[in-house]
Amino acid sequence: MKNTIVIIDALSTGNELAAAFMSRGCDVVHIWQDFSRQTRTQGFVETINYAGSLDDLIQQLGPYDIRYVIAGADSGIALADMLASAMGIPAANDPETTDWRRNKYISQQKLAEKGIRSIRQCKASSAAELVSWAELNGYPVIVKPLNSGASDGVTLCESGEDVQRAAEQLLGKENLLGYVNDELLIQELIDGTQYFVNTLSWHGQHYVTDIWEQVRSRVSGGAYNFEGMHLIDAQETYARALATYTLEVLSALGVDYGAAHNEVILTAEGPVLIETNARLMGASINDVTFSACLGYTQVSLCAAMYLAPQDFIDRYVGTHYRMHAYVSEISFLFKRDGVLEAMPGKRAIERLPSFSNFFALPRPGQRVTRTADTKGLPGFAYLLHQNQSQLTRDFNQILAWQQRDDIYRIVDE
């Protein structure tokens, strides 16, 4: 079999990446590490449950002519690096530097070593150590796991009591990616606007596919709810600054191949990295609106890059993306626990001039829980328009409806 691609943990947008390769005539083998989870994608030539032996896995892949090994989600990054290296596949990131990209503490340390702006931080295995660092360095601070995802456990703390509470909730517990939080990371709070900077890389050459300004709100307990995002014009001066800084970060952290989803805050002094994730942006890459605006999605361009890398380098590296329209995304929130009865706000949203489409809406009758971070399944709405002012008005209108709890109707069980 030729042109066989291995996807490890096809979750979130890893599903779409697998489908993109299949649509281009590739065979795709899916490797599972967490057998309890499910993928949306059909059509894999084989699904292999990885039981912890790299040698056994390589033997199982023996019948295939494996061209690339790619992580479909955060949980697949380390194994993808190891497997590609063990199989002698050159177009992959070095497993010796995986922790530079997976461990948030090490990421910041590497940036500091290379003279790239980073965050003051400390890691510790006890609440007392975390509180001591915060008292010495000042509040507010951020406490979070070293190696999780989707804002899991990220907590803003404004006092020693907040730090103590966060530590008690997180230390010794299994995080979203299945790691036990033996240590926690505590960092200074960076003041500024947060952005998603999505990228693709080949042989150490990078391209920024899209940059999104985040809209988020503070919730009880010191965490944030992600409420939406706006695609920004790559020609803007601040977008150029974000892009330049992010490409330096990628090189410093050994992101030589594949997709990356980077979270960066723009401060008065310039950009600073929150974290780099060596995989596609999760959950909400929508083909309808993103392709209408950019002519591609990070997913579609990622698949094209792997199959025709020189064409990717010639067409995109050294350039800036161009927008054909303005795009925003609304991330819906569940305001309470219960059973989802209906979506009364749906019709009003569909009537907005910039409405494009919904994605991953929940089904009536399912049990839901109050949204407390980026996890959960409340769904998304996408707005697309040539007039930025119209799009902004519609975005703010949906946020107002959401604030009044007019989107979903949830009843007690």
GROMACS .gro file of C-alpha atoms in nm:
model
  413
    1MET     CA    1   0.000   0.000   0.000
    2LYS     CA    2   0.135   0.343  -0.096
    3ASN     CA    3   0.089   0.689   0.051
    4THR     CA    4  -0.019   0.554   0.389
    5ILE     CA    5  -0.054   0.817   0.660
    6VAL     CA    6  -0.060   0.733   1.031
    7ILE     CA    7  -0.279   0.954   1.251
    8ILE     CA    8  -0.239   0.910   1.626
    9ASP     CA    9  -0.554   0.989   1.827
   10ALA     CA   10  -0.785   1.131   1.560
   11LEU     CA   11  -0.980   1.354   1.795
   12SER     CA   12  -1.113   1.707   1.752
   13THR     CA   13  -0.974   1.845   1.423
   14GLY     CA   14  -0.765   1.530   1.389
   15ASN     CA   15  -1.085   1.380   1.249
   16GLU     CA   16  -1.091   1.637   0.970
   17LEU     CA   17  -0.722   1.587   0.898
   18ALA     CA   18  -0.770   1.213   0.854
   19ALA     CA   19  -1.067   1.278   0.624
   20ALA     CA   20  -0.864   1.533   0.425
   21PHE     CA   21  -0.593   1.275   0.354
   22MET     CA   22  -0.853   1.015   0.257
   23SER     CA   23  -1.018   1.259   0.016
   24ARG     CA   24  -0.679   1.302  -0.152
   25GLY     CA   25  -0.647   0.929  -0.215
   26CYS     CA   26  -0.433   0.832   0.084
   27ASP     CA   27  -0.478   0.528   0.304
   28VAL     CA   28  -0.492   0.629   0.671
   29VAL     CA   29  -0.409   0.407   0.967
   30HIS     CA   30  -0.548   0.522   1.300
   31ILE     CA   31  -0.359   0.453   1.622
   32TRP     CA   32  -0.550   0.476   1.950
   33GLN     CA   33  -0.390   0.533   2.287
   34ASP     CA   34  -0.712   0.586   2.485
   35PHE     CA   35  -0.947   0.308   2.380
   36SER     CA   36  -1.240   0.460   2.570
   37ARG     CA   37  -1.266   0.758   2.334
   38GLN     CA   38  -1.426   0.772   1.992
   39THR     CA   39  -1.344   0.927   1.659
   40ARG     CA   40  -1.599   1.070   1.416
   41THR     CA   41  -1.409   0.958   1.106
   42GLN     CA   42  -1.489   0.647   0.904
   43GLY     CA   43  -1.275   0.479   0.641
   44PHE     CA   44  -0.946   0.400   0.815
   45VAL     CA   45  -0.771   0.105   0.653
   46GLU     CA   46  -0.692  -0.014   1.005
   47THR     CA   47  -0.731   0.101   1.365
   48ILE     CA   48  -0.459  -0.015   1.604
   49ASN     CA   49  -0.488   0.004   1.981
   50TYR     CA   50  -0.149   0.104   2.117
   51ALA     CA   51  -0.073  -0.095   2.432
   52GLY     CA   52   0.259   0.067   2.519
   53SER     CA   53   0.512  -0.130   2.314
   54LEU     CA   54   0.673   0.071   2.034
   55ASP     CA   55   0.832  -0.243   1.887
   56ASP     CA   56   0.494  -0.418   1.867
   57LEU     CA   57   0.341  -0.112   1.705
   58ILE     CA   58   0.612  -0.096   1.439
   59GLN     CA   59   0.559  -0.465   1.367
   60GLN     CA   60   0.184  -0.410   1.325
   61LEU     CA   61   0.256  -0.131   1.079
   62GLY     CA   62   0.491  -0.356   0.880
   63PRO     CA   63   0.249  -0.428   0.592
   64TYR     CA   64   0.213  -0.058   0.514
   65ASP     CA   65   0.440   0.184   0.333
   66ILE     CA   66   0.418   0.459   0.595
   67ARG     CA   67   0.489   0.802   0.456
   68TYR     CA   68   0.414   1.021   0.758
   69VAL     CA   69   0.317   0.990   1.124
   70ILE     CA   70   0.106   1.282   1.254
   71ALA     CA   71  -0.057   1.365   1.587
   72GLY     CA   72  -0.433   1.413   1.560
   73ALA     CA   73  -0.458   1.569   1.907
   74ASP     CA   74  -0.244   1.674   2.204
   75SER     CA   75  -0.246   1.320   2.339
   76GLY     CA   76  -0.078   1.191   2.022
   77ILE     CA   77   0.215   1.432   2.005
   78ALA     CA   78   0.475   1.237   2.206
   79LEU     CA   79   0.400   0.903   2.040
   80ALA     CA   80   0.400   1.060   1.693
   81ASP     CA   81   0.749   1.200   1.753
   82MET     CA   82   0.880   0.868   1.890
   83LEU     CA   83   0.720   0.648   1.625
   84ALA     CA   84   0.835   0.861   1.331
   85SER     CA   85   1.190   0.862   1.466
   86ALA     CA   86   1.192   0.486   1.531
   87MET     CA   87   1.066   0.421   1.177
   88GLY     CA   88   1.322   0.653   1.019
   89ILE     CA   89   1.068   0.901   0.885
   90PRO     CA   90   1.259   1.231   0.849
   91ALA     CA   91   0.963   1.470   0.817
   92ALA     CA   92   0.885   1.477   1.188
   93ASN     CA   93   0.982   1.665   1.502
   94ASP     CA   94   1.271   1.537   1.714
   95PRO     CA   95   1.152   1.321   2.008
   96GLU     CA   96   1.449   1.451   2.208
   97THR     CA   97   1.277   1.792   2.212
   98THR     CA   98   0.916   1.682   2.259
   99ASP     CA   99   0.906   1.821   2.613
  100TRP     CA  100   1.002   2.164   2.478
  101ARG     CA  101   0.660   2.165   2.313
  102ARG     CA  102   0.456   1.956   2.558
  103ASN     CA  103   0.569   2.085   2.898
  104LYS     CA  104   0.464   2.446   2.954
  105TYR     CA  105   0.739   2.509   3.207
  106ILE     CA  106   1.014   2.379   2.980
  107SER     CA  107   0.874   2.580   2.687
  108GLN     CA  108   0.916   2.906   2.876
  109GLN     CA  109   1.261   2.807   3.002
  110LYS     CA  110   1.378   2.737   2.648
  111LEU     CA  111   1.254   3.074   2.527
  112ALA     CA  112   1.438   3.248   2.810
  113GLU     CA  113   1.758   3.059   2.730
  114LYS     CA  114   1.738   3.175   2.368
  115GLY     CA  115   1.667   3.539   2.459
  116ILE     CA  116   1.305   3.530   2.341
  117ARG     CA  117   1.051   3.701   2.561
  118SER     CA  118   0.898   3.458   2.811
  119ILE     CA  119   0.696   3.449   3.133
  120ARG     CA  120   0.831   3.453   3.491
  121GLN     CA  121   0.731   3.121   3.642
  122CYS     CA  122   0.789   2.840   3.887
  123LYS     CA  123   0.685   2.475   3.909
  124ALA     CA  124   0.617   2.305   4.242
  125SER     CA  125   0.470   1.992   4.391
  126SER     CA  126   0.305   2.150   4.696
  127ALA     CA  127   0.058   2.427   4.763
  128ALA     CA  128   0.300   2.585   5.012
  129GLU     CA  129   0.569   2.624   4.745
  130LEU     CA  130   0.323   2.774   4.500
  131VAL     CA  131   0.192   3.021   4.758
  132SER     CA  132   0.547   3.115   4.859
  133TRP     CA  133   0.640   3.199   4.500
  134ALA     CA  134   0.325   3.405   4.452
  135GLU     CA  135   0.383   3.599   4.774
  136LEU     CA  136   0.738   3.679   4.660
  137ASN     CA  137   0.648   3.774   4.301
  138GLY     CA  138   0.307   3.935   4.353
  139TYR     CA  139  -0.053   3.877   4.247
  140PRO     CA  140  -0.243   3.805   4.031
  141VAL     CA  141  -0.093   3.478   3.906
  142ILE     CA  142  -0.200   3.186   3.687
  143VAL     CA  143  -0.191   2.828   3.818
  144LYS     CA  144  -0.226   2.540   3.572
  145PRO     CA  145  -0.110   2.185   3.488
  146LEU     CA  146   0.226   2.145   3.319
  147ASN     CA  147   0.098   1.934   3.030
  148SER     CA  148  -0.275   1.945   2.971
  149GLY     CA  149  -0.494   2.113   2.712
  150ALA     CA  150  -0.822   2.298   2.640
  151SER     CA  151  -0.768   2.540   2.933
  152ASP     CA  152  -0.797   2.243   3.167
  153GLY     CA  153  -0.729   2.358   3.523
  154VAL     CA  154  -0.613   2.707   3.421
  155THR     CA  155  -0.694   2.927   3.721
  156LEU     CA  156  -0.642   3.297   3.783
  157CYS     CA  157  -0.548   3.355   4.147
  158GLU     CA  158  -0.550   3.689   4.329
  159SER     CA  159  -0.453   3.570   4.678
  160GLY     CA  160  -0.276   3.296   4.867
  161GLU     CA  161  -0.614   3.142   4.942
  162ASP     CA  162  -0.689   3.123   4.569
  163VAL     CA  163  -0.354   2.952   4.501
  164GLN     CA  164  -0.411   2.708   4.788
  165ARG     CA  165  -0.757   2.623   4.656
  166ALA     CA  166  -0.632   2.571   4.300
  167ALA     CA  167  -0.351   2.347   4.422
  168GLU     CA  168  -0.589   2.134   4.625
  169GLN     CA  169  -0.816   2.092   4.324
  170LEU     CA  170  -0.538   1.998   4.081
  171LEU     CA  171  -0.243   1.832   4.255
  172GLY     CA  172  -0.250   1.454   4.236
  173LYS     CA  173  -0.547   1.458   3.998
  174GLU     CA  174  -0.554   1.322   3.643
  175ASN     CA  175  -0.576   1.600   3.388
  176LEU     CA  176  -0.755   1.612   3.055
  177LEU     CA  177  -0.472   1.436   2.872
  178GLY     CA  178  -0.445   1.154   3.124
  179TYR     CA  179  -0.135   1.276   3.307
  180VAL     CA  180  -0.134   1.299   3.687
  181ASN     CA  181  -0.059   1.653   3.809
  182ASP     CA  182   0.241   1.572   4.030
  183GLU     CA  183   0.355   1.931   3.985
  184LEU     CA  184   0.180   2.252   3.891
  185LEU     CA  185   0.296   2.558   3.704
  186ILE     CA  186   0.254   2.907   3.850
  187GLN     CA  187   0.317   3.212   3.631
  188GLU     CA  188   0.288   3.588   3.639
  189LEU     CA  189  -0.035   3.716   3.485
  190ILE     CA  190   0.037   3.877   3.151
  191ASP     CA  191  -0.184   4.179   3.081
  192GLY     CA  192  -0.301   4.217   2.723
  193THR     CA  193  -0.520   4.076   2.448
  194GLN     CA  194  -0.485   3.703   2.379
  195TYR     CA  195  -0.454   3.563   2.027
  196PHE     CA  196  -0.449   3.226   1.857
  197VAL     CA  197  -0.167   3.215   1.601
  198ASN     CA  198  -0.199   2.903   1.385
  199THR     CA  199   0.094   2.784   1.179
  200LEU     CA  200   0.232   2.516   0.948
  201SER     CA  201   0.598   2.420   0.923
  202TRP     CA  202   0.812   2.217   0.686
  203HIS     CA  203   1.182   2.153   0.739
  204GLY     CA  204   1.198   2.448   0.978
  205GLN     CA  205   1.026   2.689   0.739
  206HIS     CA  206   0.705   2.836   0.877
  207TYR     CA  207   0.382   2.996   0.757
  208VAL     CA  208   0.113   3.166   0.967
  209THR     CA  209  -0.218   3.032   0.837
  210ASP     CA  210  -0.450   3.250   1.048
  211ILE     CA  211  -0.453   3.475   1.357
  212TRP     CA  212  -0.758   3.510   1.583
  213GLU     CA  213  -0.832   3.764   1.854
  214GLN     CA  214  -0.995   3.589   2.148
  215VAL     CA  215  -1.306   3.706   2.331
  216ARG     CA  216  -1.332   3.553   2.679
  217SER     CA  217  -1.491   3.625   3.013
  218ARG     CA  218  -1.390   3.562   3.373
  219VAL     CA  219  -1.595   3.306   3.567
  220SER     CA  220  -1.610   3.214   3.932
  221GLY     CA  221  -1.310   3.025   4.064
  222GLY     CA  222  -1.063   3.231   3.864
  223ALA     CA  223  -1.104   3.058   3.527
  224TYR     CA  224  -1.213   3.195   3.189
  225ASN     CA  225  -1.489   3.106   2.946
  226PHE     CA  226  -1.398   3.129   2.579
  227GLU     CA  227  -1.686   3.313   2.407
  228GLY     CA  228  -1.560   3.365   2.056
  229MET     CA  229  -1.290   3.494   1.826
  230HIS     CA  230  -1.232   3.730   1.532
  231LEU     CA  231  -0.998   3.664   1.239
  232ILE     CA  232  -0.761   3.959   1.209
  233ASP     CA  233  -0.601   4.106   0.898
  234ALA     CA  234  -0.246   3.976   0.855
  235GLN     CA  235  -0.145   4.313   0.710
  236GLU     CA  236  -0.206   4.494   1.040
  237THR     CA  237   0.111   4.607   1.217
  238TYR     CA  238   0.026   4.420   1.535
  239ALA     CA  239  -0.052   4.105   1.332
  240ARG     CA  240   0.295   4.126   1.177
  241ALA     CA  241   0.444   4.154   1.526
  242LEU     CA  242   0.251   3.849   1.644
  243ALA     CA  243   0.358   3.651   1.338
  244THR     CA  244   0.726   3.744   1.363
  245TYR     CA  245   0.742   3.655   1.732
  246THR     CA  246   0.555   3.326   1.683
  247LEU     CA  247   0.789   3.209   1.407
  248GLU     CA  248   1.084   3.273   1.641
  249VAL     CA  249   0.907   3.064   1.906
  250LEU     CA  250   0.850   2.774   1.667
  251SER     CA  251   1.217   2.759   1.575
  252ALA     CA  252   1.324   2.787   1.939
  253LEU     CA  253   1.097   2.501   2.047
  254GLY     CA  254   1.190   2.265   1.767
  255VAL     CA  255   0.867   2.279   1.569
  256ASP     CA  256   1.017   2.182   1.235
  257TYR     CA  257   0.725   1.995   1.079
  258GLY     CA  258   0.348   2.002   1.094
  259ALA     CA  259   0.081   2.218   1.246
  260ALA     CA  260   0.099   2.428   1.561
  261HIS     CA  261  -0.162   2.615   1.760
  262ASN     CA  262   0.003   2.897   1.952
  263GLU     CA  263  -0.154   3.113   2.223
  264VAL     CA  264   0.010   3.453   2.245
  265ILE     CA  265  -0.072   3.765   2.445
  266LEU     CA  266   0.006   4.105   2.295
  267THR     CA  267   0.118   4.346   2.567
  268ALA     CA  268   0.233   4.705   2.557
  269GLU     CA  269   0.590   4.571   2.540
  270GLY     CA  270   0.513   4.323   2.260
  271PRO     CA  271   0.402   3.961   2.221
  272VAL     CA  272   0.465   3.688   2.478
  273LEU     CA  273   0.389   3.318   2.446
  274ILE     CA  274   0.135   3.149   2.671
  275GLU     CA  275   0.179   2.806   2.514
  276THR     CA  276   0.262   2.624   2.192
  277ASN     CA  277   0.071   2.309   2.093
  278ALA     CA  278   0.228   2.103   1.814
  279ARG     CA  279  -0.104   2.014   1.650
  280LEU     CA  280  -0.394   2.173   1.466
  281MET     CA  281  -0.621   2.428   1.632
  282GLY     CA  282  -0.884   2.221   1.811
  283ALA     CA  283  -1.258   2.178   1.783
  284SER     CA  284  -1.372   2.461   1.567
  285ILE     CA  285  -1.202   2.478   1.227
  286ASN     CA  286  -1.504   2.522   1.002
  287ASP     CA  287  -1.459   2.452   0.632
  288VAL     CA  288  -1.757   2.659   0.514
  289THR     CA  289  -1.658   2.996   0.658
  290PHE     CA  290  -1.280   2.959   0.682
  291SER     CA  291  -1.246   2.850   0.319
  292ALA     CA  292  -1.474   3.132   0.204
  293CYS     CA  293  -1.250   3.380   0.381
  294LEU     CA  294  -0.901   3.238   0.329
  295GLY     CA  295  -0.934   2.985   0.048
  296TYR     CA  296  -0.824   2.709   0.284
  297THR     CA  297  -0.840   2.589   0.642
  298GLN     CA  298  -0.541   2.497   0.856
  299VAL     CA  299  -0.658   2.136   0.813
  300SER     CA  300  -0.682   2.140   0.433
  301LEU     CA  301  -0.354   2.325   0.391
  302CYS     CA  302  -0.184   2.089   0.637
  303ALA     CA  303  -0.283   1.785   0.430
  304ALA     CA  304  -0.174   1.959   0.109
  305MET     CA  305   0.162   2.050   0.268
  306TYR     CA  306   0.241   1.689   0.362
  307LEU     CA  307   0.157   1.564   0.013
  308ALA     CA  308   0.330   1.845  -0.182
  309PRO     CA  309   0.580   2.013   0.053
  310GLN     CA  310   0.776   2.202  -0.211
  311ASP     CA  311   0.457   2.355  -0.349
  312PHE     CA  312   0.368   2.465   0.006
  313ILE     CA  313   0.709   2.627   0.052
  314ASP     CA  314   0.698   2.800  -0.287
  315ARG     CA  315   0.343   2.933  -0.246
  316TYR     CA  316   0.322   3.021   0.122
  317VAL     CA  317   0.649   3.049   0.314
  318GLY     CA  318   0.750   3.415   0.340
  319THR     CA  319   0.400   3.541   0.259
  320HIS     CA  320   0.103   3.666   0.464
  321TYR     CA  321  -0.249   3.527   0.438
  322ARG     CA  322  -0.517   3.740   0.272
  323MET     CA  323  -0.880   3.771   0.382
  324HIS     CA  324  -1.165   3.772   0.130
  325ALA     CA  325  -1.420   3.857   0.400
  326TYR     CA  326  -1.443   3.908   0.775
  327VAL     CA  327  -1.507   3.604   0.994
  328SER     CA  328  -1.598   3.559   1.359
  329GLU     CA  329  -1.690   3.259   1.568
  330ILE     CA  330  -1.926   3.243   1.864
  331SER     CA  331  -1.866   2.965   2.114
  332PHE     CA  332  -2.195   2.893   2.287
  333LEU     CA  333  -2.214   2.839   2.664
  334PHE     CA  334  -2.443   2.630   2.881
  335LYS     CA  335  -2.558   2.853   3.167
  336ARG     CA  336  -2.665   2.571   3.400
  337ASP     CA  337  -2.674   2.195   3.452
  338GLY     CA  338  -2.976   2.000   3.333
  339VAL     CA  339  -3.140   1.860   3.022
  340LEU     CA  340  -3.128   2.059   2.699
  341GLU     CA  341  -3.490   2.110   2.598
  342ALA     CA  342  -3.459   2.346   2.300
  343MET     CA  343  -3.258   2.621   2.130
  344PRO     CA  344  -3.499   2.918   2.121
  345GLY     CA  345  -3.226   3.158   2.008
  346LYS     CA  346  -3.150   2.967   1.689
  347ARG     CA  347  -3.401   3.140   1.461
  348ALA     CA  348  -3.293   3.491   1.568
  349ILE     CA  349  -2.926   3.409   1.505
  350GLU     CA  350  -3.005   3.271   1.160
  351ARG     CA  351  -3.175   3.601   1.068
  352LEU     CA  352  -2.863   3.810   1.138
  353PRO     CA  353  -2.713   3.957   0.817
  354SER     CA  354  -2.371   3.802   0.875
  355PHE     CA  355  -2.486   3.456   0.984
  356SER     CA  356  -2.306   3.181   0.794
  357ASN     CA  357  -2.367   2.847   0.967
  358PHE     CA  358  -2.378   2.649   1.289
  359PHE     CA  359  -2.139   2.371   1.382
  360ALA     CA  360  -2.161   2.086   1.632
  361LEU     CA  361  -2.485   2.198   1.795
  362PRO     CA  362  -2.601   1.973   2.081
  363ARG     CA  363  -2.914   1.764   2.046
  364PRO     CA  364  -3.230   1.837   2.247
  365GLY     CA  365  -3.283   1.582   2.520
  366GLN     CA  366  -2.919   1.537   2.615
  367ARG     CA  367  -2.789   1.611   2.962
  368VAL     CA  368  -2.557   1.912   2.976
  369THR     CA  369  -2.340   2.078   3.239
  370ARG     CA  370  -2.270   2.445   3.299
  371THR     CA  371  -1.976   2.562   3.087
  372ALA     CA  372  -1.680   2.638   3.309
  373ASP     CA  373  -1.392   2.638   3.057
  374THR     CA  374  -1.331   2.539   2.695
  375LYS     CA  375  -1.444   2.180   2.749
  376GLY     CA  376  -1.800   2.074   2.675
  377LEU     CA  377  -2.020   2.061   2.367
  378PRO     CA  378  -2.236   2.374   2.341
  379GLY     CA  379  -2.161   2.422   1.970
  380PHE     CA  380  -2.056   2.718   1.756
  381ALA     CA  381  -2.199   2.981   1.523
  382TYR     CA  382  -1.999   3.139   1.242
  383LEU     CA  383  -2.041   3.487   1.101
  384LEU     CA  384  -1.912   3.593   0.758
  385HIS     CA  385  -1.953   3.935   0.596
  386GLN     CA  386  -1.778   4.188   0.374
  387ASN     CA  387  -1.864   4.467   0.618
  388GLN     CA  388  -1.669   4.444   0.943
  389SER     CA  389  -1.903   4.678   1.128
  390GLN     CA  390  -2.205   4.460   1.045
  391LEU     CA  391  -2.024   4.149   1.160
  392THR     CA  392  -1.921   4.317   1.487
  393ARG     CA  393  -2.279   4.428   1.555
  394ASP     CA  394  -2.408   4.076   1.498
  395PHE     CA  395  -2.135   3.922   1.713
  396ASN     CA  396  -2.214   4.158   2.001
  397GLN     CA  397  -2.586   4.089   1.963
  398ILE     CA  398  -2.530   3.714   2.004
  399LEU     CA  399  -2.311   3.778   2.308
  400ALA     CA  400  -2.592   3.989   2.457
  401TRP     CA  401  -2.845   3.710   2.396
  402GLN     CA  402  -2.604   3.465   2.552
  403GLN     CA  403  -2.557   3.687   2.856
  404ARG     CA  404  -2.938   3.696   2.902
  405ASP     CA  405  -2.947   3.315   2.861
  406ASP     CA  406  -3.167   3.338   2.550
  407ILE     CA  407  -2.977   3.083   2.338
  408TYR     CA  408  -3.061   2.751   2.504
  409ARG     CA  409  -3.348   2.637   2.725
  410ILE     CA  410  -3.226   2.391   2.990
  411VAL     CA  411  -3.460   2.225   3.238
  412ASP     CA  412  -3.405   2.020   3.552
  413GLU     CA  413  -3.374   1.646   3.510
   0.00000   0.00000   0.00000
